[in-house]
PDB file of C-alpha atoms in Angstrom:
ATOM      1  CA  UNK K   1       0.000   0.000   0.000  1.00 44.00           C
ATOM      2  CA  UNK K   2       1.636   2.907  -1.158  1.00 50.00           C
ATOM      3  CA  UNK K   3       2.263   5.627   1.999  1.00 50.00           C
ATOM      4  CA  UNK K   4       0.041   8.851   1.615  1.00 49.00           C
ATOM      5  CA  UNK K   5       1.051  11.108  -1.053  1.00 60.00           C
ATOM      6  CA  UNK K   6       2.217  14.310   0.481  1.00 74.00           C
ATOM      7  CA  UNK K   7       1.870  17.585  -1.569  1.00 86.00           C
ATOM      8  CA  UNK K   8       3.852  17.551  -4.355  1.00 88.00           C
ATOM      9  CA  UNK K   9       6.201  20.614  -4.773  1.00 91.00           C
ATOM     10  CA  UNK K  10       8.879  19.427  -7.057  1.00 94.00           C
ATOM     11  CA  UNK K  11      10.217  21.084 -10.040  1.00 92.00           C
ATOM     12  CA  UNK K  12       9.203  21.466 -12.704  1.00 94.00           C
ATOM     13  CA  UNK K  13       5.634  21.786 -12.371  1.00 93.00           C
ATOM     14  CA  UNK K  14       4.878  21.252 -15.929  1.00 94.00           C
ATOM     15  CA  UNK K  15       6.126  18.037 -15.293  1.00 95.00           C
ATOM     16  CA  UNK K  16       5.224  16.788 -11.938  1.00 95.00           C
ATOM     17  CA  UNK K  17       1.637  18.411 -12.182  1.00 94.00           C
ATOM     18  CA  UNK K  18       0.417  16.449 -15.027  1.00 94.00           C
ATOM     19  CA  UNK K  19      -0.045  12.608 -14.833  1.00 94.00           C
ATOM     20  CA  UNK K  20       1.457  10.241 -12.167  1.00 93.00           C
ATOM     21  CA  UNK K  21       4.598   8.480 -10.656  1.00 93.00           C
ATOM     22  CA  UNK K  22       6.225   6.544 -13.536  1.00 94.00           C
ATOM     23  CA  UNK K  23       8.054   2.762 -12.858  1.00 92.00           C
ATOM     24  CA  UNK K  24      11.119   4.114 -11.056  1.00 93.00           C
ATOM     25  CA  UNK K  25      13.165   2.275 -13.589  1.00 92.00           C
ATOM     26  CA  UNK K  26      12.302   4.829 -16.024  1.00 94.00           C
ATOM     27  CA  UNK K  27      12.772   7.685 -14.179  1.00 95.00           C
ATOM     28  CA  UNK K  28      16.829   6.738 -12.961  1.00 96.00           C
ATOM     29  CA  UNK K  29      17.340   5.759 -16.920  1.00 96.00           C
ATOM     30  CA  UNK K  30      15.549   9.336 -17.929  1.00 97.00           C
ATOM     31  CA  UNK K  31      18.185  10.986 -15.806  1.00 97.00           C
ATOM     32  CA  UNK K  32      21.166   8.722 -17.005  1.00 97.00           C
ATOM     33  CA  UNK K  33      20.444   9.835 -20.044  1.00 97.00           C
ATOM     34  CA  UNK K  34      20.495  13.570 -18.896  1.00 98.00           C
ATOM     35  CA  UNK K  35      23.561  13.113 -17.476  1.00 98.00           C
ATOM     36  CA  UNK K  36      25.457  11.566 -20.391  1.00 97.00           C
ATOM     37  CA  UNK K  37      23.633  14.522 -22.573  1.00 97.00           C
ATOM     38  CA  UNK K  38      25.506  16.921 -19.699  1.00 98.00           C
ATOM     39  CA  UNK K  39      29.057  14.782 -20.516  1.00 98.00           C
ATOM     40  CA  UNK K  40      28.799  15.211 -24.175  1.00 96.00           C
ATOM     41  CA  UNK K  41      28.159  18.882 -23.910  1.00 96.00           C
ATOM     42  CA  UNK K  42      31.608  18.685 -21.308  1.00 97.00           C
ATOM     43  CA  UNK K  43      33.381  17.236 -23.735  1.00 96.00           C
ATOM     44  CA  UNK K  44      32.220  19.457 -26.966  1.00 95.00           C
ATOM     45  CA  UNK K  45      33.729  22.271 -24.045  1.00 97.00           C
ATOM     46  CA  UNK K  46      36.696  20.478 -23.729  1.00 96.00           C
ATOM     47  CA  UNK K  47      37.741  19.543 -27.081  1.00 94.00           C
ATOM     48  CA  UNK K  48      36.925  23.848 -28.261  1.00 94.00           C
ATOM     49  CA  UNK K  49      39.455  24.634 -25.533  1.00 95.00           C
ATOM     50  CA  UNK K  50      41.705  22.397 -26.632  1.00 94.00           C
ATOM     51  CA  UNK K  51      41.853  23.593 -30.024  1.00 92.00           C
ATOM     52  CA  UNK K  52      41.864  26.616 -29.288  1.00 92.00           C
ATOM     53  CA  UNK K  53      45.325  26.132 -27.214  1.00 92.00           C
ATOM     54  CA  UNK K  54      47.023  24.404 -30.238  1.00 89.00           C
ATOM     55  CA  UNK K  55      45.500  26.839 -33.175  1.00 86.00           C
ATOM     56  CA  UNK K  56      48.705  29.195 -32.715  1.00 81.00           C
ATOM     57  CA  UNK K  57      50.772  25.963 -33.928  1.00 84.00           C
ATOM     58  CA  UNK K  58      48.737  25.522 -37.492  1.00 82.00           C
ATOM     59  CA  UNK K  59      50.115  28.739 -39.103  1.00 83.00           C
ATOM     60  CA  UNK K  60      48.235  29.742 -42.126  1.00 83.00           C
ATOM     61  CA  UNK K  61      45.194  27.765 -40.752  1.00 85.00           C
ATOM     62  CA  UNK K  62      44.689  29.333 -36.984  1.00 86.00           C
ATOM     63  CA  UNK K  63      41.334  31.551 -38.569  1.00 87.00           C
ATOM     64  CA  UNK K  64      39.674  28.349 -39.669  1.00 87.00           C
ATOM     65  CA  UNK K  65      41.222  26.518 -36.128  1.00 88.00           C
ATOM     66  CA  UNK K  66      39.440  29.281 -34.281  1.00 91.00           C
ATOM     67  CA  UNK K  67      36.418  28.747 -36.030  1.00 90.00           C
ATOM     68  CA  UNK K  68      35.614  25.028 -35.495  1.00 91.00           C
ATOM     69  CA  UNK K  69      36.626  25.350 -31.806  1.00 93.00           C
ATOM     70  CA  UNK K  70      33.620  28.473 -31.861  1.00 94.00           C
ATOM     71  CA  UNK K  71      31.175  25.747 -33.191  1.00 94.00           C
ATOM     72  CA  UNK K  72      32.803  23.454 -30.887  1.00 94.00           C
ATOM     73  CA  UNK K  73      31.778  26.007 -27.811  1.00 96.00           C
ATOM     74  CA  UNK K  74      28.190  25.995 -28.983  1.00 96.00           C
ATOM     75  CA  UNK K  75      27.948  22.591 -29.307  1.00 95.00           C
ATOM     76  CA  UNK K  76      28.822  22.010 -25.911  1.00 96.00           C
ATOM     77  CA  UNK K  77      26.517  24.624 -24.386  1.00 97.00           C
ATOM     78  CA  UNK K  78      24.011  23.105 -26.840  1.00 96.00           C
ATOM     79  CA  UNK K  79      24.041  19.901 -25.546  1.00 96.00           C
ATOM     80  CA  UNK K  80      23.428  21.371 -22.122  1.00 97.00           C
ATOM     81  CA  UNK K  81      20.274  22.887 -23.184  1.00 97.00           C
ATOM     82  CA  UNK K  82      18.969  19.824 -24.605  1.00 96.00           C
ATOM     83  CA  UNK K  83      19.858  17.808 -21.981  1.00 97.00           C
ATOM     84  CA  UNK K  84      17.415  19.504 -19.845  1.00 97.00           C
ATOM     85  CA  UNK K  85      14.753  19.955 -22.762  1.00 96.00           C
ATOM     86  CA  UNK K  86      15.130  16.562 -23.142  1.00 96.00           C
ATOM     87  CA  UNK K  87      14.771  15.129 -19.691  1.00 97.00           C
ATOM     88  CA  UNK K  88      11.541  17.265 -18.787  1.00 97.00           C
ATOM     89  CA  UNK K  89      10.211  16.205 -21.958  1.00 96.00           C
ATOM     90  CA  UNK K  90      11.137  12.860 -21.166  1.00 97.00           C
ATOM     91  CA  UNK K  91       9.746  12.455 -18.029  1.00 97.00           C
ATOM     92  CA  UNK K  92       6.569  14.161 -18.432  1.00 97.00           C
ATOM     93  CA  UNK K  93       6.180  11.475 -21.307  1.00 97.00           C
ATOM     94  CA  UNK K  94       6.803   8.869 -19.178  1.00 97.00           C
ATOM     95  CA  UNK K  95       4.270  10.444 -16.283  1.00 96.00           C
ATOM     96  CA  UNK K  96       1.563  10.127 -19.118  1.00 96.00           C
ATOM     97  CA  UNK K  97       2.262   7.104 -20.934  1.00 96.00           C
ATOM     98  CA  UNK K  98       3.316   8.889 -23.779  1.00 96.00           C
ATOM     99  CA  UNK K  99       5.219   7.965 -26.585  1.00 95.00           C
ATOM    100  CA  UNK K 100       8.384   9.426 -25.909  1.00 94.00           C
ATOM    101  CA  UNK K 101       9.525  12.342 -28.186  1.00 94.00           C
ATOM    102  CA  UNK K 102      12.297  12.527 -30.690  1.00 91.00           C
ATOM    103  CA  UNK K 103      14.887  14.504 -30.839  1.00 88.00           C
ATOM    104  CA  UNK K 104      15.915  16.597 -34.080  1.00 90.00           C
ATOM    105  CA  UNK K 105      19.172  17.511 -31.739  1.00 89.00           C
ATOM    106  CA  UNK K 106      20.641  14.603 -31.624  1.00 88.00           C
ATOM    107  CA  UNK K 107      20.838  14.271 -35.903  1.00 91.00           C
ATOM    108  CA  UNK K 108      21.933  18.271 -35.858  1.00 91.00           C
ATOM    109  CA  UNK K 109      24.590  17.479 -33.089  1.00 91.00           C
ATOM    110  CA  UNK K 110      26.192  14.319 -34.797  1.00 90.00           C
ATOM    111  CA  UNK K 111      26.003  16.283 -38.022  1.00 93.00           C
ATOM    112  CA  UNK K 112      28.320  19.152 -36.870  1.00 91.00           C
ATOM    113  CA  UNK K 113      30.362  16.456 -34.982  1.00 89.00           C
ATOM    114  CA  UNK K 114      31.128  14.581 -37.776  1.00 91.00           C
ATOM    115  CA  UNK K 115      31.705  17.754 -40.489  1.00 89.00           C
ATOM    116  CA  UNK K 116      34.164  19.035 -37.639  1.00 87.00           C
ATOM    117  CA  UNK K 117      35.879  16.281 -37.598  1.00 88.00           C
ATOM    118  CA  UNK K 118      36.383  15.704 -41.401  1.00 88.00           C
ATOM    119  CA  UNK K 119      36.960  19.287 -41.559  1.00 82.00           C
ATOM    120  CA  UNK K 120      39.791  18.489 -39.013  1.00 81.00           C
ATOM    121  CA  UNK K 121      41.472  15.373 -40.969  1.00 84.00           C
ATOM    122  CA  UNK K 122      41.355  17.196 -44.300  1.00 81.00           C
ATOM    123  CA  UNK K 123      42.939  20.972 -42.669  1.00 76.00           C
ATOM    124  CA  UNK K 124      45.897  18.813 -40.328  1.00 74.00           C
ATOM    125  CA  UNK K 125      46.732  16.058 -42.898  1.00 72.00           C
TER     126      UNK K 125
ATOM    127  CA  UNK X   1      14.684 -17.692  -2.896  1.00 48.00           C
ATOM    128  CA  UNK X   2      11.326 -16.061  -2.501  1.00 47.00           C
ATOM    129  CA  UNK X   3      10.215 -12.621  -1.602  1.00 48.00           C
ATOM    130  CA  UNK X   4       7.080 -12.154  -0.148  1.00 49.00           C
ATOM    131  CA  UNK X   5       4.330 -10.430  -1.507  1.00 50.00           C
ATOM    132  CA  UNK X   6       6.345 -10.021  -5.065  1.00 51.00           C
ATOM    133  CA  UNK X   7       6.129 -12.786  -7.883  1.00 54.00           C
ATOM    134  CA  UNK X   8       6.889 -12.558 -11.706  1.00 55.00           C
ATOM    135  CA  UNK X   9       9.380  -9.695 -13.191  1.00 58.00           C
ATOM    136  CA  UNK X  10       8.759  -7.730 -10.038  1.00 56.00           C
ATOM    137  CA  UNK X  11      10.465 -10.481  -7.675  1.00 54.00           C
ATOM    138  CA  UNK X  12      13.848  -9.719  -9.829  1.00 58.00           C
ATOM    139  CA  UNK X  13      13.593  -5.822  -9.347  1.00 62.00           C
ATOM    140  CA  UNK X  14      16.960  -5.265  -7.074  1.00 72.00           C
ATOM    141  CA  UNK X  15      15.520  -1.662  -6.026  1.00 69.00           C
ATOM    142  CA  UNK X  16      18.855  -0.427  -5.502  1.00 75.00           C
ATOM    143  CA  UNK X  17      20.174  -1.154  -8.422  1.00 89.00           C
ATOM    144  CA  UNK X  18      19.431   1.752 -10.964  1.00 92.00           C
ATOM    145  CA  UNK X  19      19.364   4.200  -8.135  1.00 93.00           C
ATOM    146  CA  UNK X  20      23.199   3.257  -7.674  1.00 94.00           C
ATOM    147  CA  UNK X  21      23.782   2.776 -11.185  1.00 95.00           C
ATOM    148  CA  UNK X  22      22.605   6.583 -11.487  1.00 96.00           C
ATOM    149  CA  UNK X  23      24.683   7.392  -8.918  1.00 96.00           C
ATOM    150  CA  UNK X  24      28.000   6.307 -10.365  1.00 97.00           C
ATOM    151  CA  UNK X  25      26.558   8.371 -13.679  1.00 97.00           C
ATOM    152  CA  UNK X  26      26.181  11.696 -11.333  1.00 98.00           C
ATOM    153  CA  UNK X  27      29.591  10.525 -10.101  1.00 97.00           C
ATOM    154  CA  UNK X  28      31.265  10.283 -14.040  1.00 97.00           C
ATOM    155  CA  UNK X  29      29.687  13.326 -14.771  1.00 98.00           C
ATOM    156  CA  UNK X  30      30.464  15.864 -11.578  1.00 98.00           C
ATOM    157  CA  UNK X  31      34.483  14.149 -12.513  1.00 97.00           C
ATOM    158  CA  UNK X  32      33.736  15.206 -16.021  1.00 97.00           C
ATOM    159  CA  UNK X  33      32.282  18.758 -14.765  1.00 97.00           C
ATOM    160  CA  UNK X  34      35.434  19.599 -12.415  1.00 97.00           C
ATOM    161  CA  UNK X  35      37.495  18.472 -14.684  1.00 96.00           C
ATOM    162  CA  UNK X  36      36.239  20.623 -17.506  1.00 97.00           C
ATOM    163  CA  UNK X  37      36.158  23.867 -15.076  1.00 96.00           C
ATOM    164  CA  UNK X  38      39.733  23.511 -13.852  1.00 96.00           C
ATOM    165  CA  UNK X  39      40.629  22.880 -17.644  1.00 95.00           C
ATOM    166  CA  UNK X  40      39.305  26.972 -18.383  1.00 96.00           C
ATOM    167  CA  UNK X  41      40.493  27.843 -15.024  1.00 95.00           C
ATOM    168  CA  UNK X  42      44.191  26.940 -15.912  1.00 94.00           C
ATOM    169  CA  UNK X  43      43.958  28.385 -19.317  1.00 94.00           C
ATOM    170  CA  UNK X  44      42.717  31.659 -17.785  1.00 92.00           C
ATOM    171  CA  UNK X  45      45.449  31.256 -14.555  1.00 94.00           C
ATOM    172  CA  UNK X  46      48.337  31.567 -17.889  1.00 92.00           C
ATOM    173  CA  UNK X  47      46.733  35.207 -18.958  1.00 87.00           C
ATOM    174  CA  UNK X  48      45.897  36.546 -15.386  1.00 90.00           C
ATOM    175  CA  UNK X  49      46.975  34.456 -12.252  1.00 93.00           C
ATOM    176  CA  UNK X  50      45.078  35.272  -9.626  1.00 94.00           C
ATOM    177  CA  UNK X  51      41.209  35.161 -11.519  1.00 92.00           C
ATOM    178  CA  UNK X  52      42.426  31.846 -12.699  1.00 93.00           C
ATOM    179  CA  UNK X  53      43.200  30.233  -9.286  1.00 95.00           C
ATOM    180  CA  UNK X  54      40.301  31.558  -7.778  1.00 95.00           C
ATOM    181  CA  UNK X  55      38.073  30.236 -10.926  1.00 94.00           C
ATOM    182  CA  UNK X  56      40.081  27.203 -10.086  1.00 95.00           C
ATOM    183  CA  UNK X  57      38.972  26.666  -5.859  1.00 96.00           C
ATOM    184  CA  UNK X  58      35.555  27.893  -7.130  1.00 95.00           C
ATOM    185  CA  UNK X  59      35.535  25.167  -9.149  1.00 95.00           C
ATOM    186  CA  UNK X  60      36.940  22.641  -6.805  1.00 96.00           C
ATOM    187  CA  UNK X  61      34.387  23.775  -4.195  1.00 96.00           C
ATOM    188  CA  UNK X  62      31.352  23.507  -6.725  1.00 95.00           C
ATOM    189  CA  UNK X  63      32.399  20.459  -7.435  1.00 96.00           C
ATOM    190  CA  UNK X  64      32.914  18.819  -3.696  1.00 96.00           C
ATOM    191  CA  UNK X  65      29.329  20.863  -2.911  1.00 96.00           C
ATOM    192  CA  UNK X  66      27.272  19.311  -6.083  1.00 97.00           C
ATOM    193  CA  UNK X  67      29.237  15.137  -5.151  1.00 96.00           C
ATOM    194  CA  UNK X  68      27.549  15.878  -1.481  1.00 97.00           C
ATOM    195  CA  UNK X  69      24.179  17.197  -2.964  1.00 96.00           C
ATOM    196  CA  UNK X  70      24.116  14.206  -5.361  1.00 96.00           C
ATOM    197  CA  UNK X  71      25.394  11.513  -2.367  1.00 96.00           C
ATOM    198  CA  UNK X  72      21.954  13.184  -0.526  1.00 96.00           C
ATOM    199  CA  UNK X  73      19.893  12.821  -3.956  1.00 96.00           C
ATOM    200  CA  UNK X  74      20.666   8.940  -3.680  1.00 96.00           C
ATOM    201  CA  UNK X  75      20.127   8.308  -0.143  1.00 95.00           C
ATOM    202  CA  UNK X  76      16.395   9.971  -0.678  1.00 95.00           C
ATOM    203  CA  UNK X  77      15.796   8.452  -4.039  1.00 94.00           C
ATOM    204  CA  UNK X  78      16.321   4.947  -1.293  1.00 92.00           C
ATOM    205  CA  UNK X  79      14.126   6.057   0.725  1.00 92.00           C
ATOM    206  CA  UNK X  80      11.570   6.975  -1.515  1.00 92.00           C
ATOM    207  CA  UNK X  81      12.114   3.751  -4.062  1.00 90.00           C
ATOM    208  CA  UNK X  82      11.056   1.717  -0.480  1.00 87.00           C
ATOM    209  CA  UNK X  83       8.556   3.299   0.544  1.00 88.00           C
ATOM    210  CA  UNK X  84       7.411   4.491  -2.617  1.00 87.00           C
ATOM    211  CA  UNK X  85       7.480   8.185  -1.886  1.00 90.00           C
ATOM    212  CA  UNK X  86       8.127  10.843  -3.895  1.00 92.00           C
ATOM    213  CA  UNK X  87      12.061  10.356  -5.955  1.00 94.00           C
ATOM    214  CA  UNK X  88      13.822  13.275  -6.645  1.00 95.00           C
ATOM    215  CA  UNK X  89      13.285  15.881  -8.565  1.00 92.00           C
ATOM    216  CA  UNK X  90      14.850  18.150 -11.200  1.00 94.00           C
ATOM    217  CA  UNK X  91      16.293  21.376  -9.829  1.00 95.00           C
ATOM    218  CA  UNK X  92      19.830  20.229  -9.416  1.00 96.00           C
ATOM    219  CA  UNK X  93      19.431  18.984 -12.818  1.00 97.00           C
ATOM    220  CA  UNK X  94      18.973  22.858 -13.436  1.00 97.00           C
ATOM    221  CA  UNK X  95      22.122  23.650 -11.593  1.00 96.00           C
ATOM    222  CA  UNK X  96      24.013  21.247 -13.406  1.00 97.00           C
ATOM    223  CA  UNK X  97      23.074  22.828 -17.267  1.00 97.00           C
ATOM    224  CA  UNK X  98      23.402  26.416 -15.587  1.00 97.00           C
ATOM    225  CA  UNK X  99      27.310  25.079 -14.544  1.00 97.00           C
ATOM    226  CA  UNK X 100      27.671  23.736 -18.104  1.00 97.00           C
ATOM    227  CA  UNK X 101      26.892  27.189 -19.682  1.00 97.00           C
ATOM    228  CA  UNK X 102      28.979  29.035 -17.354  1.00 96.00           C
ATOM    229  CA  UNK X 103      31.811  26.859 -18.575  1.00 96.00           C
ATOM    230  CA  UNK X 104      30.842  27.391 -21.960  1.00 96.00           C
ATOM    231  CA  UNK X 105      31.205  31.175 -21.511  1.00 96.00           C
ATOM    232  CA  UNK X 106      34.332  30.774 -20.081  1.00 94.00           C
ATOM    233  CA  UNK X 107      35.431  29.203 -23.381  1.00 95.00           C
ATOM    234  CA  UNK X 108      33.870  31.670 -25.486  1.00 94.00           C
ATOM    235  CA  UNK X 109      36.026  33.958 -23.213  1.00 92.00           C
ATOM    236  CA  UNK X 110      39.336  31.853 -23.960  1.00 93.00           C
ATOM    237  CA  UNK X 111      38.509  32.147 -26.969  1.00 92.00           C
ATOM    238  CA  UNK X 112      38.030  35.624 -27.490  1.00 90.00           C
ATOM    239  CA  UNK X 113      41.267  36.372 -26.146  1.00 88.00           C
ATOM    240  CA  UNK X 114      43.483  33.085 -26.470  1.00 85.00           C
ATOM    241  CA  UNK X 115      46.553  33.941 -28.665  1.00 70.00           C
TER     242      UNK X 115
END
């Protein structure tokens, strides 16, 4: 018998105001997922600092160098974003037996991953 | 081995498990976070010393603060997955993206002025 439900204050209320307590599974996995969202948008940081740092050592190539680690940056803070977009979304799904919703971000994010990347091989090779 | 009360999928629920699965991920991630904070705060301690060790014990602090904050977010999420109460909810997940961006500007700072 479940205990009494006390009032329920958490945040956000557009998700914990509709529908009811999802399988706990689903809840822990929704906010695995936000935190490996929050990692990727770490390491999008990470890797625009990092080039950054080294674009004095491509001469002739530090403009383009400067701006890959720029769309680097937004990536990261991107991912950030959509990690919590993502997780309210999620969960307020899962609260109403939704479907749960897609995400365009993912496709745009793996895009500009990938385009950096070849960018990169092409420019340092 | 039998539990009472429980029978089918329910019976092999551990309902610790996931809860300390996502507390290892909060772990990964608050490594991943300090890590990524001290990274800018070193960068910035090479143009102007003293902003860039105090970005860096901010950092450290924030870091140690949010581990403690997400060692109490487990021990409740117990609790509540026991006596099915209320789990968790998001507002340190808000911290955490609000950290993320201020990283991020630090970046954009670096590199604005990174030569």
């Amino acid at each position: 018998m479940p205990a009494e439900d006390p009032v329920d204050r958490r945040w956000p209320r557009s998700v914990y105001g509709v529908g009811e307590e999802p399988d706990p599974r689903f809840t822990f996995a929704n906010e695995r997922t936000f935190l490996a969202w929050i990692r990727t948008g770490l390491a999008f940081l990470t890797a625009g600092v990092a080039l950054t740092t080294i674009a004095g050592l491509l001469p002739g190539r530090e403009l383009l160098a400067h701006l890959a680690a720029a769309v680097l940056v937004v990536c990261g803070v991107l991912s950030g974003v959509v990690a919590l977009a993502r997780w309210a979304r999620n969960e307020k799904a899962l609260r109403l037996h939704r479907p749960l919703p897609s995400s365009p971000a993912m496709l745009l994010l793996t895009s500009t991953l990938v385009l950096v990347a070849v960018i990169a091989v092409v420019v340092l090779v | 081995m039998s539990r009472s009360g429980q029978d089918g999928p329910a019976r092999l629920w551990d309902p610790g498990a996931q809860n300390e699965r996502t507390r290892l991920a909060w772990q990964r991630t608050l490594l991943s976070l300090t890590v990524a904070a001290l990274v800018v705060a070193r960068l910035v301690a090479t143009e102007a010393m003293l902003p860039g060790l105090l970005l860096g014990g901010v950092a450290l602090a924030l870091g140690l603060g949010m581990a403690l904050l997400a060692g109490r977010r487990y021990t409740a999420a117990e609790v509540a997955v026991r006596t099915r109460g209320q789990l968790p909810d998001g507002r340190i997940n808000l911290v955490m993206v609000l950290l993320v961006l201020t990283i991020g500007a630090g970046a954009g700072l670096l590199l604005l002025v990174w030569s």
